Amino acid sequence: QFSGLLGTVYRRGNLSFTRDGSSLISPVGNRISVFDLKNNKCETLPLATRLNIVCVGLSPDGRLAILIDEEGAALLVSLIGKCVIHRFYFHKPVHSISFSPDGKKFVITKDNVALMYHAPGKKREFNAFVLDKTYYGPYDETTCIDWTDDSKCFAVGSKDTSTWVFGAERWANLIYYSLGGHKDIIVACFFEENSLDLYTISQDAALCVWQCDTELDGLKPMPPKDAAREKNAEENDEEFLEEPKSEEIHGKANPNEQETRCKVKYSRVAKYFFNKEGDFNNLTSAAYHKKTHLLVTGFASGIFHLHELPDFNLIHSLSISDQRIASISINCTGDWIAFGCSGLGQLLVWEWQSESYVLKQQGHFNSMVSLAYSPDGQYIVTGGEDGKVKVWNTSSSFCFVTFTEHTSGVTAVTFTSNGYVVLSASQDGTVRAFDLHRYRNFRTFTSPRPTQFSCLAVDSSGEIVSAGSQDSFEIFIWSMQSGRLLDVLSGHEGPISSLSFNPMKCVLASASWDKTVKLWDMLDSWRTKETLILNSDVLVVAFRPDGKELAVAALNGQITFWDHENAVQTGSIEGRHDLQMGRKELDKITAKQSAKGKSFTTLCYSADGQSILAGGLSKFVCIYNVKEQILMKKFEISCNFSLDAMEEYLDRRKMTEFGSMALIDEGAGGEDGVAIPLPGVKRGDMSYRHFKPEIRVTCLRFSPTGRSWAATTTEGLLIYSLDSGLIFDPFELDVDITPGNIHKTLHQKEYTMAIIMAFKLNEKKLIQEVIEAVPSNEIDVICSSLPELYVEKLLEFLASAFEISCHLEFYLIWAHKLLMLHGQKLKTRSVKLLPVIQFLQKSIQRHFEDVSKLCEWNIYNIKYALAISQQRGMKRLAEETSADEDDLDSDSDYLM
């Protein structure tokens, strides 16, 4: 079940803060991520739209959100239940959406109209989206919306350089009002707090300040006779136009005098320019905080300005990237400002008063190529084609370090067995080792002649590093300690595609396009031990966690299993038909006929070695049972149709007599208008006007804890994990095992019996209740009398309890006693129990880090307080004393 998306933090669309201002909602492709900035956590909601999300509207109470994708399909989402409540289709692309501050209405803008709907969720209704009014006025597409504080009026900006103020109800003195004064597209418009005064900002970096002659309380409702006449008109035409009569709309940017008499009037008080003389820097986004009068504007060059309105005083200006700032949002207190740059996929939250980052995250702006779990499953390292190596924390979903030493794409990454060193191989001809204590590149391994490395493996001791080359067909072996090249293994006659070390012995398996897998014994001077011959080019090779089996995937779509000790094949899986490749928009042949999607490019065993995960150039990940050799489950990793090769058949409506519509590149300006894509381009042709990334799975890895697996895809790093909360899964259940009986046993203080009964019923809440009822001085006795079968069940429960429980010492005593008393017996089944133990270690390690940080901080504070008190007591010379005292006081206040 999908549990998280790492590696991409923002794609496109508008950012929005939640009501309390401590969480940020960011659209990532066709999903949304919620960044909890106070607790430093990120979670991706388990729902997705069909295409990339373009705009997100958040209701004022923070319970509902409306997500709208590129084609105008909307999802109404509950942010509390994290589920889809309703689907709706607007039929045209929507530019922006905004809820009224009282939460009763919302407005969307599409084409050149603004549509006002009744907000869903206040009462039970059959249809969640009920259209209230339609507003016409602008001639070109509408771009932005802002409401007055009491939800009486709203303003809409347009691409025809005009801004329109509309009444949300029909006011006698304000039905519509058009404002000009700009020479370029309106980017944003904002009302002043509790007034009708308006600021409009255009793309050529000009700001107009408009003053209104009427207060909000001065808006008069329609007199009854006009209202009655309107009612009749409304009954005749259910979707009535919001201007008085249709023939008056078209030229009504300047209405005649009798219409404007005793109506609201606007006058332009000032016009300011952001750009200095001769600067041409397009303004791309803006946000305004009404209480503090703070205006934030973002520009195409990655600069942002903070101004105080209405005097237009520059507070602060800073460049945060070299890409255009696509979206800006300010939280409710006005302290934090969020910026999104879609070019690099950057997301920043800036605290402007202290001038510091609250959050600074950026994904790989090209696709990710490989990933690896740390031995305890707490961290994931990813390598991308942008040459960066990033390390992510799986519990918080944040990247905490990025290494940028490589000058070309990273092809493979891995952790050493101690979990503190990350290795990466790259096409720039180096393999680099990074230290996770000091965050530095402490070793660089190179080959005698420059060569491009395509794969990487490190042995279980972390001492021998090997990398395979693409162009010289050799395997290079280095020593981690000295950094020296120990050996060059030659023998393959094609590029090396994959390397894997046996986890138990010092045996290296290498796969190559010459249709062989060679096994090399590192401790033997003759090196090559065995050659396994296959009937197709070998793409990937993987050892089972216990080292007794080898899985090999070849170009013909077969996965074969080998007993490498005796060099015999033990089984094979025909995977050609399970990996359904989609047809790309520009493909001349159908998906069924095309051969390129018929093979697996990445393999990985599950932690217990009973099943194998396989993925390739398609949107599916297949899970096979190794023993039975059958397909157990097929995961569809994306339903985002903004990516290429998602559908098996192209849409007939997009086909013309000359081929697919996508082949005709608009504005290509050639003779025939059809551009032939360059041969060998994997990622689509960048020179196209519209360009779709293609869906593919580049790397799969199973977590050592056995509870989750991760895949690097075009969309980012997806994590799927077990969800044990919802399943009733009893174990050796009897008739007399009921919650009532368990409570009775507990009451009689038969703790061991109660624990066994609780595990038989396997209800998590009940197990927790029973275990927490045990007095801490009896834990020793109970652990020794617990049957062996329940020891591992209890260990697994403890590991999951550590993640959520606050009874740290109590559960640590349990874990300690269990491992001390049953350690020897558990050791005999270590391979089977390894995932559970690693899960336990991960949980304890996390607490250890948190507590040790807290203790260090407390020790520092105590030392500081002591030092201050000792200095106070010192006698000093009279003339120094007064000056120093003042100094010290201000210092200590600041630090405290």
mmCIF file of N, CA and C in Angstrom, residues 216-253:
data_model
loop_
_atom_site.group_PDB
_atom_site.id
_atom_site.type_symbol
_atom_site.label_atom_id
_atom_site.label_comp_id
_atom_site.label_asym_id
_atom_site.label_seq_id
_atom_site.Cartn_x
_atom_site.Cartn_y
_atom_site.Cartn_z
ATOM 1 N N LEU A 216 -16.950 49.046 2.900
ATOM 2 C CA LEU A 216 -17.700 47.794 2.706
ATOM 3 C C LEU A 216 -19.112 47.895 3.278
ATOM 4 N N ASP A 217 -19.251 48.633 4.412
ATOM 5 C CA ASP A 217 -20.595 48.767 4.998
ATOM 6 C C ASP A 217 -21.498 49.604 4.106
ATOM 7 N N GLY A 218 -20.903 50.375 3.182
ATOM 8 C CA GLY A 218 -21.704 51.249 2.324
ATOM 9 C C GLY A 218 -22.324 50.555 1.128
ATOM 10 N N LEU A 219 -22.119 49.237 0.997
ATOM 11 C CA LEU A 219 -22.745 48.500 -0.117
ATOM 12 C C LEU A 219 -24.217 48.289 0.207
ATOM 13 N N LYS A 220 -25.112 48.786 -0.682
ATOM 14 C CA LYS A 220 -26.545 48.716 -0.396
ATOM 15 C C LYS A 220 -27.134 47.530 -1.144
ATOM 16 N N PRO A 221 -28.046 46.777 -0.481
ATOM 17 C CA PRO A 221 -28.722 45.702 -1.213
ATOM 18 C C PRO A 221 -29.681 46.278 -2.258
ATOM 19 N N MET A 222 -30.060 45.433 -3.238
ATOM 20 C CA MET A 222 -30.994 45.859 -4.298
ATOM 21 C C MET A 222 -32.337 46.277 -3.708
ATOM 22 N N PRO A 223 -32.975 47.375 -4.196
ATOM 23 C CA PRO A 223 -34.351 47.649 -3.766
ATOM 24 C C PRO A 223 -35.293 46.542 -4.226
ATOM 25 N N PRO A 224 -36.403 46.318 -3.480
ATOM 26 C CA PRO A 224 -37.246 45.136 -3.716
ATOM 27 C C PRO A 224 -37.780 45.030 -5.148
ATOM 28 N N LYS A 225 -38.193 46.149 -5.783
ATOM 29 C CA LYS A 225 -38.823 46.008 -7.111
ATOM 30 C C LYS A 225 -37.811 45.525 -8.146
ATOM 31 N N ASP A 226 -36.561 46.033 -8.037
ATOM 32 C CA ASP A 226 -35.528 45.541 -8.962
ATOM 33 C C ASP A 226 -35.269 44.060 -8.724
ATOM 34 N N ALA A 227 -35.277 43.713 -7.436
ATOM 35 C CA ALA A 227 -35.002 42.311 -7.085
ATOM 36 C C ALA A 227 -36.079 41.402 -7.657
ATOM 37 N N ALA A 228 -37.363 41.875 -7.612
ATOM 38 C CA ALA A 228 -38.454 41.054 -8.152
ATOM 39 C C ALA A 228 -38.282 40.875 -9.654
ATOM 40 N N ARG A 229 -37.873 41.974 -10.309
ATOM 41 C CA ARG A 229 -37.694 41.879 -11.757
ATOM 42 C C ARG A 229 -36.555 40.897 -12.073
ATOM 43 N N GLU A 230 -35.501 40.971 -11.242
ATOM 44 C CA GLU A 230 -34.380 40.045 -11.427
ATOM 45 C C GLU A 230 -34.834 38.597 -11.260
ATOM 46 N N LYS A 231 -35.694 38.367 -10.244
ATOM 47 C CA LYS A 231 -36.172 37.014 -9.960
ATOM 48 C C LYS A 231 -36.809 36.406 -11.200
ATOM 49 N N ASN A 232 -37.697 37.198 -11.863
ATOM 50 C CA ASN A 232 -38.358 36.665 -13.065
ATOM 51 C C ASN A 232 -37.324 36.309 -14.119
ATOM 52 N N ALA A 233 -36.366 37.209 -14.289
ATOM 53 C CA ALA A 233 -35.322 36.940 -15.284
ATOM 54 C C ALA A 233 -34.567 35.662 -14.918
ATOM 55 N N GLU A 234 -34.380 35.482 -13.634
ATOM 56 C CA GLU A 234 -33.609 34.321 -13.179
ATOM 57 C C GLU A 234 -34.377 33.033 -13.456
ATOM 58 N N GLU A 235 -35.707 33.080 -13.263
ATOM 59 C CA GLU A 235 -36.481 31.862 -13.510
ATOM 60 C C GLU A 235 -36.448 31.496 -14.989
ATOM 61 N N ASN A 236 -36.457 32.535 -15.851
ATOM 62 C CA ASN A 236 -36.437 32.241 -17.286
ATOM 63 C C ASN A 236 -35.099 31.620 -17.695
ATOM 64 N N ASP A 237 -34.054 32.098 -17.072
ATOM 65 C CA ASP A 237 -32.722 31.622 -17.493
ATOM 66 C C ASP A 237 -31.930 31.241 -16.254
ATOM 67 N N GLU A 238 -31.757 29.919 -16.022
ATOM 68 C CA GLU A 238 -31.206 29.504 -14.727
ATOM 69 C C GLU A 238 -29.765 29.970 -14.542
ATOM 70 N N GLU A 239 -29.004 30.050 -15.618
ATOM 71 C CA GLU A 239 -27.617 30.473 -15.445
ATOM 72 C C GLU A 239 -27.520 31.906 -15.960
ATOM 73 N N PHE A 240 -28.082 32.865 -15.179
ATOM 74 C CA PHE A 240 -28.201 34.211 -15.729
ATOM 75 C C PHE A 240 -26.860 34.916 -15.700
ATOM 76 N N LEU A 241 -26.679 35.826 -16.665
ATOM 77 C CA LEU A 241 -25.407 36.528 -16.763
ATOM 78 C C LEU A 241 -25.373 37.618 -15.702
ATOM 79 N N GLU A 242 -24.174 37.861 -15.188
ATOM 80 C CA GLU A 242 -24.110 38.726 -14.018
ATOM 81 C C GLU A 242 -24.006 40.206 -14.398
ATOM 82 N N GLU A 243 -24.067 40.561 -15.682
ATOM 83 C CA GLU A 243 -24.211 41.972 -16.050
ATOM 84 C C GLU A 243 -25.689 42.231 -16.327
ATOM 85 N N PRO A 244 -26.144 43.511 -16.236
ATOM 86 C CA PRO A 244 -27.572 43.798 -16.368
ATOM 87 C C PRO A 244 -28.179 43.227 -17.652
ATOM 88 N N LYS A 245 -27.672 43.568 -18.824
ATOM 89 C CA LYS A 245 -28.251 43.042 -20.064
ATOM 90 C C LYS A 245 -27.114 42.650 -20.984
ATOM 91 N N SER A 246 -27.368 41.651 -21.815
ATOM 92 C CA SER A 246 -26.249 41.101 -22.572
ATOM 93 C C SER A 246 -25.667 42.112 -23.561
ATOM 94 N N GLU A 247 -26.502 42.930 -24.185
ATOM 95 C CA GLU A 247 -25.916 43.837 -25.183
ATOM 96 C C GLU A 247 -25.054 44.913 -24.535
ATOM 97 N N GLU A 248 -25.173 45.074 -23.232
ATOM 98 C CA GLU A 248 -24.372 46.098 -22.566
ATOM 99 C C GLU A 248 -23.016 45.562 -22.091
ATOM 100 N N ILE A 249 -22.823 44.270 -22.164
ATOM 101 C CA ILE A 249 -21.564 43.717 -21.661
ATOM 102 C C ILE A 249 -20.401 44.163 -22.539
ATOM 103 N N HIS A 250 -20.566 44.051 -23.833
ATOM 104 C CA HIS A 250 -19.405 44.040 -24.721
ATOM 105 C C HIS A 250 -18.585 45.322 -24.674
ATOM 106 N N GLY A 251 -19.258 46.452 -24.585
ATOM 107 C CA GLY A 251 -18.466 47.675 -24.555
ATOM 108 C C GLY A 251 -18.410 48.288 -23.183
ATOM 109 N N LYS A 252 -18.680 47.505 -22.159
ATOM 110 C CA LYS A 252 -18.917 48.118 -20.863
ATOM 111 C C LYS A 252 -17.665 48.274 -20.013
ATOM 112 N N ALA A 253 -16.501 48.262 -20.635
ATOM 113 C CA ALA A 253 -15.335 48.621 -19.836
ATOM 114 C C ALA A 253 -15.416 50.113 -19.503
#
